[in-house]
Amino acid sequence: MSAIEGAPNGRQANMAVLAQAASSDIATAWAAWPEKPDFHLVRGPETGLVMVRGRAGGGGAPFNLGEATVTRATVRLATGEIGHSYALGRDGEKARLAAIFDALWQRPDDAPAVDALVATLREKTETADDRRREETAATRVNFFTMVRGDD
Amino acid sequence: MTDASAIEGGFADLVLEGQQVFRATMDALANPGTICPLGALAQPPAPLTPELAALALTVLDHDSPVWLDPTLAAAPIVADWLRFHTGAPIVADPAEAMFALAANAATMPPLEKFAMGTDEYPDRSTTLIVATDSLTGGAPLILRGPGIEATATFALSVQITNFHAQWADNRAKFPRGVDVIFVAGGQVAGLPRTTRIGEA
Amino acid sequence: MYVAVKGGEAAIANAHRLLADRRRGDRSVPALRLDQIIEQLGLAVDRCMGEGSLYDKELAALAIIQARGDLIEAIFLVRAYRTTLPRFGYSTPVDTGKMLIERRISATFKDLPGGQLLGPTFDYTHRLLDPTIAENGAVAEGERRDADAEQAPRVTDLLAGEGLIEPDGVAENGEVGDLTRSPLEFPLDRDLRLQALARGDEGFLLGLAYSTQRGYARSHPFVGEIRIGEVDVELDIPELGFAVNLGRIKVTECQMVNQFKGSAKAPPQFTRGYGLVFGQAERKAMSMALCDRALRAREFGEDLAGIAQDEEFVISHLDNVQSTGFVEHLKLPHYVDFQAELGLVRRMRAEYEAKQAEGDEPLQEAAE
C-alpha cells in the first residue's frame, strides 16, 4: 500500500511526514517536548544507499535509475515500544528523533501529541507544495482562439 | 509487530567491532590453524551463537545470500534478526549461498551441496561459518599448505560428518571448492581450500 | 634500461597543498559555501548527482567545490564516495504520473489536459548574457496563479487509445539488472541499457542523439512529453510490514515518440524512447530518450544505420568516469614501455634507411 494513500494518521502516513520534514522543525519539536522518554538506540543512526528505480516508458518494466543516500534509526523506549525511521539524506539526528516520535506514537497517551506534531509538519509541507503549484500554474500557456468575424 | 529480541543484540559500534572481527577472521584464514580471538561478540537470540552472529554482522549485507542450517532455520527469530541487522537474503538452496551459517556441525549437508565456484570465478563459492564445541579440544590435525611454514597443528573438535574424506574431495576440486571458518568460545580459526590435512 | 622514480612523496604533498591553495584562490574573496552551490548552481549539482549516480545535494555540492568546478572530476568524487556506503535495498519504482510538477510540456499536443506548464525554462531567453545578474540586485519571487486541481495525465496514455503507439510494456517486477553489481555482458536487456544511459555523460549522449536526427538512425522523433518535478521514493521494510516513504527527489522524464514504418517484427506504429534522470536535466533526458530508441533497433528488426544503434559502442563509452580512467591513465609512467618502443623504432628506421639506400641506385638509373 502506497504511503500517500494510507490513513491520514496511520503509522505509515506519520512516518512519511516525519521523513519529509525539515531537520530543524523536528529538532524544535523535540526540544519543546515536555516528557522526553527514556530510550536506547537499537540500530543506527546509519547512512546507506537505496537504489531508486524507475519504469521503462514510465509504466513498464523496472530499471535501476541511481542511488540515493538514506539514513535510518531504530530506537526502543524503556517502556518497550520500538520506533523506526527511514529518510532521504544523511541526517543522523533527524533519524534518531523521528524514530523516537514513531515509538511515542505507539503509546496511547502520547499518540495524540505526536499526531498533532505530524499535522503541523504536514501542513507546512502542503503549504510549500501549494505555493510551488501556484508558481508553476503562472507559467501555464493559455491558448486563446480568435474567432474572426465575417468581414 | 516486531519482537524486541529479533532486533536487539547487534554490535554497538558496527564499524569498529566489524573491523575487529574482520581482521581476526582474515588473520585466521591467512594462517590456517591459528586460533584468533574475535575481539567482539554479539548477543543474538538462540540458537544463533554470539560467535556466529559476530561473523554474520561482519560479512553479511544486502547482496550476500546466506544459507541457514536446520537448527537455525527452525527458529524464525534467527532469520528475522539476520534480516534486520544485515539485510542479507536468506536462501534455502545451499548452492545459491555466498555464506552458510551452521550452529550444529553434525547436521550439515555434504560440502559439495554448496556453491563451488566456477573455473573462471572460483570465488563465487560458499564460505561456511561453522560453530563447533572447541577449536583446541579435538584430535590434532596436521595442516600443510599456503600460510603455513612446514606444518601446523589444529586440534579442532571435528563434528562434521566424514570430514576428512569430504575435505580431500574439496581439495581435489581446486581452484573451485569451499572455504570453512570455525568459531567457538569467542575465537575463530580458518581452513581455506588450499590447506591440506595430513597424517600426524 | 630502468629509470628510478623516487622522491615523489614530497612533490606530491606539495602538489596537494598547491591544489588546495588554488582551489581557494584569492583569500580576500569570500569562500564558497555548500548552500550557495546548491541554491545557485543547482543544475551543476543535478548533473553531478545524475552522472555520479548518487542523489545527495550536499555531497554533490561539496564535490563541485573540491573539484574546482570540473564536473567530471566532481562526478568521480561522488562515485568514489558511493562505494563507502552500504546498500539498504531497492526502492519501489517511482511513479512519475504522480509527480509534483514544476515543468511539463508536449510537442505533440498543443492544448492537452493539465496544460503546457513552462516552469523555470531557458527556452525563451534568447540567450542574451545579462550583466545585471552580476550586480546582485533584488530578485522578484515567482508570480502565482490558481493551480489546476487535477493531476496532468501522461501524454503516452492519451495516445494509447487507437493502439497506434507502442505501450509501456509488461510491468512485470521480475529480476532487474544492476550494473553496479555484475559486469556487463553484451547483448544487454533494456533495463541495463537504461541504467547505463541514466549515468552516462551528457555530452557523449547529446552527440549521439544529434547523430540519430541527422539520419544516422532513420528516426523522426517528437517530444511526446517532458516533465520535471518531484516524485516520492518508497522502500519496503520487512520489519514493518509496509513500505515507508523516504521523501522526494526531483527527476526529469522525457517521452520521445518516433514514427516507425514497420518491419517483419512489428507493424507501423509510433515507437518510443524513454529518458529519466536525477534533477532538472532536460537536454540529458532528451538525449537519453533518443539513444534509448536507437538502441532498441534490434527489437524492431531495424537495419543498423548509425553508431548510436551500436549497443557495444554506445554503452562501453558513455560512462565518463570509465572513459577518463583509461584516457588519463596515459599520464602514468610508461617509461619502460617507451624505452622499448624507442629501441624498436630506431631499429626499424635503420632498416628503412638501408632499404632506401639500396633502392636509390636503380631509381637514379631509371631517371637518367
XYZ file of C-alpha atoms in Angstrom:
719
model
C 0.000 0.000 0.000
C 1.434 3.352 -1.007
C 2.392 5.568 1.906
C 0.464 8.507 0.493
C -2.735 6.539 0.146
C -2.727 5.259 3.729
C -4.939 6.571 6.500
C -4.129 10.214 7.311
C -2.860 9.443 10.770
C -1.811 5.862 10.393
C 1.726 4.910 11.347
C 2.751 4.750 7.702
C 1.423 8.226 6.964
C 3.053 9.677 10.074
C 6.420 8.200 9.179
C 6.096 9.709 5.706
C 5.511 13.179 7.129
C 8.428 12.863 9.542
C 10.688 11.698 6.708
C 9.860 14.766 4.621
C 10.016 17.271 7.450
C 12.926 19.650 7.887
C 15.529 18.646 10.430
C 15.177 21.939 12.284
C 11.415 21.509 12.692
C 11.848 18.068 14.218
C 14.624 19.292 16.486
C 12.486 22.198 17.674
C 9.569 19.881 18.405
C 11.810 17.573 20.412
C 13.343 20.400 22.386
C 9.868 21.535 23.352
C 8.592 18.023 24.156
C 7.514 18.061 27.809
C 8.206 14.486 28.938
C 11.061 13.062 26.969
C 11.051 9.268 27.216
C 13.979 7.084 28.159
C 15.200 5.110 25.175
C 18.185 3.334 23.739
C 19.432 3.048 20.179
C 18.964 -0.429 18.771
C 20.445 0.302 15.375
C 21.965 3.344 13.807
C 21.594 6.136 13.043
C 23.305 4.807 9.977
C 23.556 6.155 6.455
C 23.340 3.875 3.470
C 22.098 3.772 -0.081
C 18.780 2.936 -1.649
C 18.831 2.167 -5.349
C 15.989 4.206 -6.805
C 14.066 2.517 -9.576
C 12.097 3.862 -12.490
C 9.951 2.121 -15.090
C 10.797 1.849 -18.768
C 8.464 4.173 -20.619
C 7.143 5.415 -17.292
C 4.883 2.412 -16.702
C 6.787 -0.633 -17.929
C 9.432 -2.960 -16.537
C 11.526 -1.550 -13.681
C 15.117 -0.417 -14.128
C 17.719 0.901 -11.706
C 17.983 4.684 -12.029
C 20.598 5.570 -9.440
C 21.241 5.548 -5.710
C 20.155 7.996 -3.038
C 21.576 8.462 0.437
C 19.183 7.307 3.144
C 19.616 7.420 6.902
C 17.774 5.110 9.276
C 17.487 4.526 13.002
C 15.685 2.138 15.334
C 15.088 3.004 18.969
C 13.439 1.199 21.818
C 11.738 3.104 24.623
C 12.265 2.000 28.196
C 8.583 1.093 28.113
C 9.246 -1.336 25.276
C 7.879 0.376 22.156
C 10.095 0.087 19.080
C 10.322 3.046 16.718
C 11.844 3.154 13.237
C 12.731 5.952 10.872
C 13.992 5.999 7.312
C 14.568 9.197 5.356
C 16.483 10.502 2.354
C 19.707 12.270 3.241
C 22.471 11.867 5.787
C 20.897 13.473 8.837
C 21.519 11.118 11.757
C 19.971 13.389 14.371
C 16.740 13.700 12.398
C 16.659 9.904 12.037
C 17.098 9.379 15.748
C 14.364 11.857 16.721
C 11.931 10.647 14.076
C 12.348 7.079 15.391
C 11.600 8.289 18.919
C 8.432 10.014 17.716
C 7.439 6.834 15.897
C 7.870 4.896 19.137
C 5.977 7.517 21.138
C 3.058 7.314 18.738
C 2.617 3.704 19.777
C 1.887 4.763 23.345
C -1.824 5.574 23.641
C -1.109 8.502 25.991
C 1.398 10.104 23.657
C -0.215 9.343 20.299
C -2.420 12.486 20.192
C 0.562 14.789 20.742
C 2.522 13.023 18.018
C -0.479 13.218 15.699
C -0.683 16.948 16.396
C 3.004 17.401 15.608
C 2.597 15.420 12.394
C -0.406 17.546 11.421
C 1.673 20.720 11.835
C 4.539 19.314 9.819
C 2.213 18.059 7.114
C 0.549 21.446 6.824
C 3.915 23.111 6.393
C 4.849 20.766 3.566
C 1.457 21.157 1.911
C 1.657 24.946 2.051
C 5.062 24.865 0.403
C 3.756 22.431 -2.226
C 0.729 24.626 -2.914
C 2.985 27.587 -3.455
C 5.043 25.551 -5.896
C 1.904 24.557 -7.798
C 0.773 28.184 -7.979
C 4.140 29.361 -9.255
C 4.082 26.659 -11.912
C 0.490 27.462 -12.825
C 1.531 31.063 -13.549
C 3.728 29.688 -16.350
C 0.810 27.860 -17.999
C 0.302 28.806 -21.631
C -3.286 29.860 -22.256
C -4.093 29.372 -25.892
C -6.619 31.939 -26.988
C -8.673 31.065 -30.007
C -9.546 34.097 -32.078
C -12.904 33.979 -33.687
C -12.850 36.013 -36.907
C -15.957 37.903 -37.841
C -17.420 37.913 -41.350
C -15.518 40.929 -42.606
C 4.772 -6.182 15.296
C 8.495 -6.554 15.928
C 9.626 -8.852 18.738
C 12.313 -6.986 20.643
C 14.692 -9.942 20.740
C 14.588 -10.006 16.948
C 16.315 -6.656 16.851
C 18.413 -6.299 19.995
C 21.950 -7.554 20.454
C 23.784 -6.213 17.411
C 27.169 -4.527 17.538
C 27.102 -1.285 19.483
C 29.689 0.128 17.078
C 29.248 -1.618 13.763
C 32.323 -0.072 12.200
C 34.880 -0.728 14.951
C 33.536 -4.090 16.051
C 33.056 -5.252 12.487
C 36.642 -4.262 11.752
C 37.934 -6.282 14.718
C 36.065 -9.408 13.701
C 37.074 -8.991 10.062
C 40.714 -8.627 10.969
C 40.651 -11.668 13.227
C 38.935 -13.769 10.562
C 41.284 -12.608 7.839
C 44.287 -13.477 10.009
C 42.762 -16.871 10.765
C 42.286 -17.695 7.079
C 45.712 -16.357 6.150
C 47.370 -18.510 8.796
C 45.360 -21.729 8.699
C 45.005 -23.481 12.018
C 45.883 -20.372 14.039
C 43.311 -19.539 16.703
C 42.432 -15.827 16.763
C 40.296 -14.054 19.361
C 37.306 -12.438 17.656
C 37.551 -9.308 19.784
C 33.846 -8.519 19.597
C 30.724 -10.601 20.060
C 27.016 -10.016 19.538
C 24.067 -11.021 21.719
C 21.691 -12.689 19.296
C 18.617 -14.775 20.029
C 19.283 -18.502 20.391
C 20.070 -20.763 18.633
C 22.379 -18.242 16.961
C 25.624 -18.150 18.919
C 27.480 -14.932 19.809
C 30.343 -16.012 17.539
C 28.135 -16.878 14.552
C 26.286 -13.600 14.993
C 29.520 -11.609 15.176
C 30.671 -13.127 11.886
C 27.254 -12.560 10.344
C 27.229 -8.876 11.279
C 30.696 -8.515 9.814
C 30.398 -10.266 6.468
C 26.713 -10.280 5.522
C 24.959 -7.479 3.700
C 22.159 -6.802 1.267
C 23.999 -8.538 -1.571
C 25.147 -11.725 0.130
C 22.676 -14.629 0.118
C 23.035 -16.749 3.252
C 22.011 -20.331 3.973
C 20.982 -21.408 7.491
C 21.452 -24.947 8.791
C 18.368 -26.872 10.016
C 18.885 -25.775 13.635
C 18.991 -22.081 12.706
C 16.308 -22.369 10.050
C 13.913 -23.937 12.540
C 13.779 -20.747 14.620
C 12.134 -17.905 12.639
C 13.577 -15.329 15.012
C 17.053 -16.077 13.644
C 16.029 -15.118 10.118
C 14.267 -12.008 11.462
C 17.373 -10.967 13.376
C 19.691 -11.518 10.432
C 17.398 -9.681 8.055
C 17.094 -6.709 10.394
C 20.789 -6.405 11.133
C 22.293 -7.361 7.807
C 19.589 -7.237 5.121
C 21.013 -10.484 3.743
C 18.655 -12.544 1.581
C 18.122 -15.987 3.114
C 18.203 -18.868 0.632
C 17.040 -22.434 1.050
C 19.382 -23.902 -1.560
C 22.947 -24.112 -0.267
C 24.244 -23.912 -3.827
C 22.901 -20.351 -4.047
C 24.566 -19.203 -0.842
C 27.539 -16.896 -0.605
C 27.766 -17.704 3.106
C 26.437 -20.547 5.216
C 25.843 -20.425 8.961
C 25.857 -23.717 10.882
C 25.071 -23.954 14.596
C 25.182 -27.734 14.570
C 28.093 -29.009 12.504
C 26.896 -32.612 12.699
C 23.737 -31.902 10.673
C 25.455 -30.063 7.828
C 24.792 -31.307 4.313
C 27.750 -32.613 2.291
C 30.171 -29.840 1.374
C 29.583 -30.477 -2.313
C 25.979 -29.281 -1.939
C 27.275 -25.753 -1.508
C 28.433 -23.416 -4.252
C 31.856 -24.483 -5.519
C 32.523 -21.506 -7.775
C 33.450 -21.837 -11.428
C 36.808 -22.202 -13.145
C 36.579 -18.572 -14.282
C 35.255 -17.308 -10.945
C 36.341 -19.752 -8.231
C 35.499 -17.101 -5.648
C 31.794 -17.420 -6.360
C 31.706 -20.243 -3.839
C 30.115 -20.573 -0.410
C 32.116 -19.585 2.657
C 30.966 -21.788 5.514
C 30.880 -20.429 9.059
C 30.573 -23.318 11.487
C 30.078 -23.237 15.227
C 31.884 -26.072 16.922
C 32.380 -27.276 20.505
C 36.036 -26.401 20.630
C 38.917 -25.210 18.481
C 41.522 -26.780 20.746
C 39.994 -29.879 22.320
C 39.905 -32.342 19.458
C 42.398 -34.749 17.998
C 45.259 -32.744 16.458
C 45.055 -32.286 12.697
C 48.336 -31.752 10.833
C 47.970 -28.928 8.342
C 50.165 -28.059 5.370
C 49.876 -25.502 2.632
C 49.898 -21.762 1.876
C 50.206 -19.645 5.016
C 51.817 -22.487 6.956
C 55.520 -22.817 7.493
C 56.101 -26.579 7.132
C 53.217 -27.831 9.300
C 50.700 -26.530 11.793
C 48.643 -28.359 14.379
C 44.930 -27.658 14.643
C 43.089 -29.516 17.400
C 39.656 -28.806 16.022
C 36.765 -30.692 17.532
C 35.638 -32.089 14.210
C 31.898 -32.645 14.223
C 31.246 -32.509 10.502
C 30.337 -35.978 9.284
C 33.049 -37.734 7.293
C 35.120 -34.565 7.335
C 38.479 -35.955 6.203
C 37.066 -37.596 3.098
C 34.969 -34.525 2.307
C 37.968 -32.245 2.725
C 40.064 -34.399 0.403
C 37.276 -34.129 -2.198
C 37.159 -30.376 -1.685
C 40.915 -30.126 -2.217
C 40.641 -32.133 -5.416
C 38.309 -29.536 -6.900
C 40.854 -26.704 -6.646
C 40.607 -23.876 -7.735
C 36.918 -24.492 -7.095
C 35.694 -25.613 -3.679
C 34.581 -24.113 -0.362
C 36.415 -22.420 2.477
C 35.463 -23.028 6.115
C 35.609 -20.748 9.126
C 35.250 -22.369 12.542
C 34.133 -20.454 15.641
C 33.928 -21.386 19.313
C 34.454 -19.703 22.669
C 34.927 -16.182 21.299
C 37.601 -17.369 18.879
C 37.946 -18.086 15.178
C 40.079 -20.396 13.028
C 40.031 -20.972 9.281
C 40.539 -23.691 6.708
C 40.886 -22.182 3.253
C 40.534 -24.658 0.389
C 44.293 -24.635 -0.187
C 45.063 -26.280 3.159
C 45.941 -29.991 3.222
C 45.004 -32.050 6.259
C 47.515 -34.856 6.605
C 48.591 -37.665 8.875
C 50.290 -36.771 12.136
C 67.069 0.105 -19.001
C 65.308 1.252 -15.875
C 64.576 4.783 -14.707
C 64.390 5.107 -10.933
C 61.392 7.108 -9.717
C 61.985 8.168 -6.143
C 61.380 11.221 -4.060
C 57.872 11.682 -5.425
C 56.301 11.901 -1.987
C 57.484 15.409 -1.250
C 56.466 16.621 -4.699
C 53.002 15.096 -4.299
C 52.482 16.587 -0.853
C 53.370 19.987 -2.213
C 51.171 19.480 -5.249
C 48.193 18.782 -2.964
C 48.965 21.849 -0.958
C 49.189 23.944 -4.097
C 45.908 22.463 -5.309
C 44.219 23.473 -2.060
C 45.672 26.950 -2.419
C 44.499 27.357 -5.998
C 41.119 25.924 -5.115
C 40.672 28.610 -2.506
C 42.124 31.334 -4.671
C 42.422 34.919 -3.545
C 41.867 34.835 0.227
C 40.254 38.263 0.212
C 37.427 36.827 -1.871
C 34.701 35.132 0.226
C 34.850 31.348 0.237
C 32.056 29.372 -1.385
C 29.515 27.678 0.840
C 27.663 24.455 0.085
C 24.285 26.171 0.297
C 25.351 28.696 -2.345
C 26.246 25.920 -4.751
C 23.016 24.045 -4.024
C 20.815 27.096 -4.385
C 22.522 28.985 -7.188
C 24.319 26.311 -9.228
C 21.519 23.781 -8.918
C 21.852 22.386 -12.425
C 25.539 21.596 -11.869
C 24.520 19.809 -8.678
C 21.873 17.909 -10.631
C 24.362 16.795 -13.281
C 26.811 15.705 -10.618
C 24.093 13.660 -8.897
C 22.857 12.141 -12.140
C 26.189 11.068 -13.582
C 27.692 10.363 -10.167
C 24.608 8.202 -9.719
C 24.066 9.431 -6.172
C 21.181 11.663 -5.140
C 22.560 13.849 -2.386
C 22.786 17.580 -2.936
C 25.272 18.376 -0.209
C 27.687 15.706 -1.353
C 27.411 16.858 -4.960
C 27.952 20.483 -3.946
C 30.993 19.563 -1.885
C 32.386 17.574 -4.803
C 31.918 20.524 -7.154
C 33.817 22.853 -4.827
C 36.538 20.286 -4.198
C 36.881 19.707 -7.947
C 37.158 23.449 -8.574
C 34.147 23.289 -10.871
C 35.430 20.423 -13.048
C 32.206 18.421 -13.193
C 33.686 15.142 -14.373
C 36.206 15.351 -11.531
C 33.281 16.048 -9.183
C 31.366 13.084 -10.587
C 34.433 10.933 -9.963
C 34.475 12.060 -6.315
C 30.807 11.216 -5.894
C 31.228 7.797 -7.485
C 34.098 7.022 -5.135
C 32.080 8.138 -2.113
C 29.240 5.838 -3.092
C 31.449 2.833 -2.527
C 31.772 3.638 1.179
C 28.070 3.300 1.934
C 26.144 0.056 2.455
C 23.139 -0.749 0.293
C 19.833 -0.894 2.168
C 17.731 -2.058 -0.728
C 15.891 -1.203 -3.928
C 13.043 1.295 -3.931
C 9.680 0.519 -5.424
C 9.684 2.089 -8.899
C 8.878 5.803 -8.763
C 5.544 6.891 -10.216
C 6.126 9.866 -12.484
C 2.373 10.014 -13.077
C 2.039 11.354 -9.525
C 4.800 13.918 -9.858
C 4.625 17.320 -8.154
C 5.136 19.075 -11.463
C 7.415 22.045 -11.936
C 7.520 21.926 -15.740
C 5.500 19.947 -18.220
C 5.439 20.379 -21.987
C 4.456 18.395 -25.045
C 5.405 18.978 -28.660
C 2.803 16.534 -29.957
C -0.340 18.030 -28.439
C -0.932 21.726 -28.052
C -3.862 22.089 -25.712
C -3.649 19.000 -23.575
C -5.159 18.081 -20.190
C -3.013 19.626 -17.492
C -1.739 22.240 -19.907
C 1.667 23.321 -21.144
C 3.451 24.441 -17.985
C 6.674 26.178 -18.930
C 8.264 26.191 -15.491
C 11.679 27.825 -14.946
C 12.915 27.289 -18.501
C 15.757 28.798 -20.514
C 13.891 28.103 -23.754
C 12.642 31.638 -24.432
C 15.534 33.664 -23.025
C 17.118 34.464 -26.418
C 20.459 33.540 -24.834
C 21.436 37.127 -24.134
C 24.051 37.476 -21.428
C 22.612 39.527 -18.598
C 25.117 41.766 -16.780
C 22.516 42.759 -14.205
C 22.810 39.287 -12.676
C 26.350 40.191 -11.620
C 25.052 43.240 -9.759
C 23.315 41.027 -7.173
C 20.231 43.138 -7.038
C 16.909 42.037 -5.552
C 15.189 39.252 -7.484
C 11.384 39.086 -7.516
C 9.634 35.915 -6.390
C 7.712 33.871 -8.921
C 4.260 35.017 -9.962
C 1.429 32.817 -8.650
C -1.869 31.728 -10.173
C -4.522 29.312 -9.037
C -3.395 25.815 -9.743
C -5.365 23.093 -11.508
C -6.593 20.536 -9.001
C -6.380 17.593 -11.373
C -3.079 15.824 -11.961
C -1.733 16.088 -15.513
C -2.170 12.695 -17.210
C 0.635 11.055 -19.177
C 0.668 12.030 -22.832
C 1.558 8.472 -23.788
C -1.681 7.346 -22.138
C -3.605 9.880 -24.227
C -2.114 8.411 -27.387
C -2.775 4.851 -26.309
C -6.444 4.914 -27.330
C -6.128 3.982 -31.020
C -3.452 1.440 -30.345
C -1.071 3.290 -32.658
C 1.524 3.910 -30.003
C 3.748 1.271 -28.514
C 2.516 0.583 -24.965
C 4.694 0.754 -21.876
C 5.251 -2.960 -21.965
C 4.750 -5.558 -19.319
C 5.186 -4.012 -15.906
C 6.455 -7.283 -14.564
C 8.512 -6.990 -11.405
C 10.955 -9.753 -12.167
C 14.716 -9.607 -11.874
C 16.146 -6.217 -12.642
C 19.693 -5.963 -13.946
C 22.137 -3.931 -11.872
C 25.406 -2.937 -13.494
C 26.767 -1.836 -10.111
C 26.713 -5.466 -9.016
C 27.606 -7.569 -12.062
C 29.857 -6.841 -15.036
C 28.007 -6.035 -18.243
C 27.803 -8.789 -20.826
C 26.513 -7.975 -24.298
C 23.865 -8.174 -25.640
C 22.043 -6.263 -22.907
C 18.426 -6.092 -21.908
C 16.718 -2.718 -21.920
C 16.778 -2.323 -18.115
C 20.580 -2.369 -18.037
C 20.795 -0.024 -21.018
C 18.517 2.475 -19.295
C 20.595 2.277 -16.105
C 23.765 2.893 -18.092
C 22.202 5.741 -20.086
C 20.951 7.451 -16.924
C 24.531 7.635 -15.591
C 26.067 8.406 -18.964
C 27.949 11.522 -19.967
C 25.582 14.204 -21.182
C 27.903 15.433 -23.935
C 28.501 11.977 -25.360
C 24.807 11.141 -25.392
C 23.922 14.545 -26.811
C 26.252 13.996 -29.759
C 24.850 10.536 -30.396
C 21.298 11.846 -30.106
C 22.080 14.553 -32.637
C 23.520 11.922 -34.964
C 20.255 9.986 -34.910
C 18.444 13.101 -36.059
C 20.921 13.752 -38.848
C 19.977 10.481 -40.441
C 22.300 8.085 -38.746
C 19.415 6.044 -37.390
C 16.464 6.957 -39.588
C 14.354 8.368 -36.776
C 11.675 11.050 -36.856
C 11.278 11.901 -33.215
C 8.778 14.106 -31.427
C 8.791 15.118 -27.795
C 5.635 13.448 -26.564
C 6.185 14.891 -23.130
C 8.807 16.299 -20.826
C 8.023 16.617 -17.181
C 10.230 17.844 -14.367
C 9.296 17.677 -10.710
C 9.389 15.703 -7.516
C 8.378 12.089 -7.003
C 8.050 10.051 -3.824
C 10.627 7.357 -3.103
C 9.380 4.319 -1.210
C 11.159 1.348 0.311
C 9.663 -1.932 1.534
C 10.688 -2.591 5.125
C 10.301 -6.225 6.217
C 10.312 -5.477 9.960
C 7.471 -3.006 9.499
C 5.424 -4.974 7.012
C 4.761 -1.928 4.832
C 6.590 0.422 2.503
C 7.973 3.628 4.023
C 8.022 6.911 2.155
C 11.614 8.150 2.309
C 10.896 11.602 0.951
C 11.019 13.120 -2.518
C 13.584 13.512 -5.248
C 13.463 15.652 -8.359
C 13.611 13.895 -11.710
C 13.293 14.816 -15.365
C 11.335 12.480 -17.604
C 11.230 12.573 -21.391
C 8.957 10.555 -23.649
C 10.150 10.573 -27.258
C 7.700 9.377 -29.856
C 9.063 8.073 -33.177
C 7.273 7.245 -36.368
C 8.018 3.671 -37.361
C 7.161 2.259 -40.794
C 7.010 -1.314 -39.632
C 9.174 -4.344 -40.287
C 8.986 -8.124 -40.264
C 8.882 -7.959 -36.464
C 6.422 -5.125 -35.807
C 3.535 -3.238 -37.522
C 3.593 0.505 -38.382
C 3.076 2.478 -35.178
C 4.626 5.127 -33.012
C 7.513 3.682 -31.077
C 9.037 5.260 -28.034
C 12.260 6.246 -26.369
C 12.466 6.954 -22.664
C 14.676 9.216 -20.642
C 14.728 9.538 -16.855
C 17.448 11.350 -14.913
C 18.021 12.863 -11.474
C 17.317 16.538 -11.061
C 16.473 19.077 -13.736
C 18.407 17.812 -16.783
C 16.220 18.218 -19.827
C 18.905 18.000 -22.510
C 20.231 14.812 -20.906
C 16.775 13.255 -20.589
C 16.012 14.025 -24.239
C 19.346 12.637 -25.379
C 18.818 9.552 -23.274
C 15.391 9.006 -24.824
C 16.743 9.327 -28.366
C 19.596 6.944 -27.613
C 17.232 4.507 -25.871
C 15.134 4.338 -29.015
C 18.160 3.953 -31.269
C 19.454 1.085 -29.159
C 16.124 -0.729 -29.482
C 16.767 -1.253 -33.213
C 17.157 -5.000 -32.718
C 13.749 -5.213 -31.033
C 12.053 -3.623 -34.040
C 14.029 -5.502 -36.654
C 15.558 -2.285 -37.953
C 18.698 -2.107 -40.084
C 21.629 -0.557 -38.263
C 22.283 2.746 -39.978
C 24.374 4.544 -37.388
C 26.739 4.195 -34.475
C 24.066 5.306 -31.995
C 22.370 1.969 -32.632
C 25.547 0.027 -31.823
C 24.946 -1.127 -28.256
C 28.508 -2.227 -27.578
C 29.911 1.093 -28.789
C 27.421 3.315 -27.006
C 27.286 1.527 -23.666
C 31.040 0.902 -23.458
C 31.914 4.569 -23.950
C 29.154 6.544 -22.281
C 30.479 6.427 -18.724
C 32.769 9.433 -18.332
C 34.476 8.110 -15.203
C 35.327 4.919 -17.030
C 36.445 6.842 -20.113
C 38.616 9.270 -18.229
C 40.100 6.443 -16.216
C 41.636 4.978 -19.320
C 42.399 8.236 -21.097
C 44.043 9.798 -18.059
C 45.983 6.660 -17.201
C 48.225 7.579 -20.120
C 49.811 10.134 -17.800
C 51.172 7.382 -15.596
C 54.808 6.488 -16.109
C 55.214 4.385 -19.235
C 58.980 4.952 -19.235
C 59.977 1.334 -19.681
C 57.402 0.720 -22.417
C 58.583 3.820 -24.165
C 62.275 2.859 -23.985
C 61.376 -0.426 -25.577
C 59.424 1.398 -28.300
C 62.299 3.801 -28.854
C 64.653 0.900 -29.427
C 62.213 -0.694 -31.832
C 61.652 2.492 -33.826
C 65.423 3.042 -34.091
C 65.889 -0.455 -35.474
C 63.028 -0.141 -37.921
C 64.341 3.231 -39.030
C 67.805 1.820 -39.669
C 66.306 -0.980 -41.801
C 64.179 1.511 -43.678
C 67.125 3.761 -44.481
C 69.213 0.803 -45.543
C 66.477 -0.247 -47.973
C 66.171 3.297 -49.261
C 69.925 3.413 -49.896
C 69.754 0.130 -51.901
C 66.691 1.247 -53.804
C 68.132 4.707 -54.719
C 70.632 3.328 -57.285
C 68.107 1.654 -59.590
C 65.930 4.782 -59.370
C 68.779 7.029 -60.423
C 69.444 4.848 -63.459
C 65.784 4.996 -64.435
C 65.782 8.791 -64.072
C 68.854 9.030 -66.272
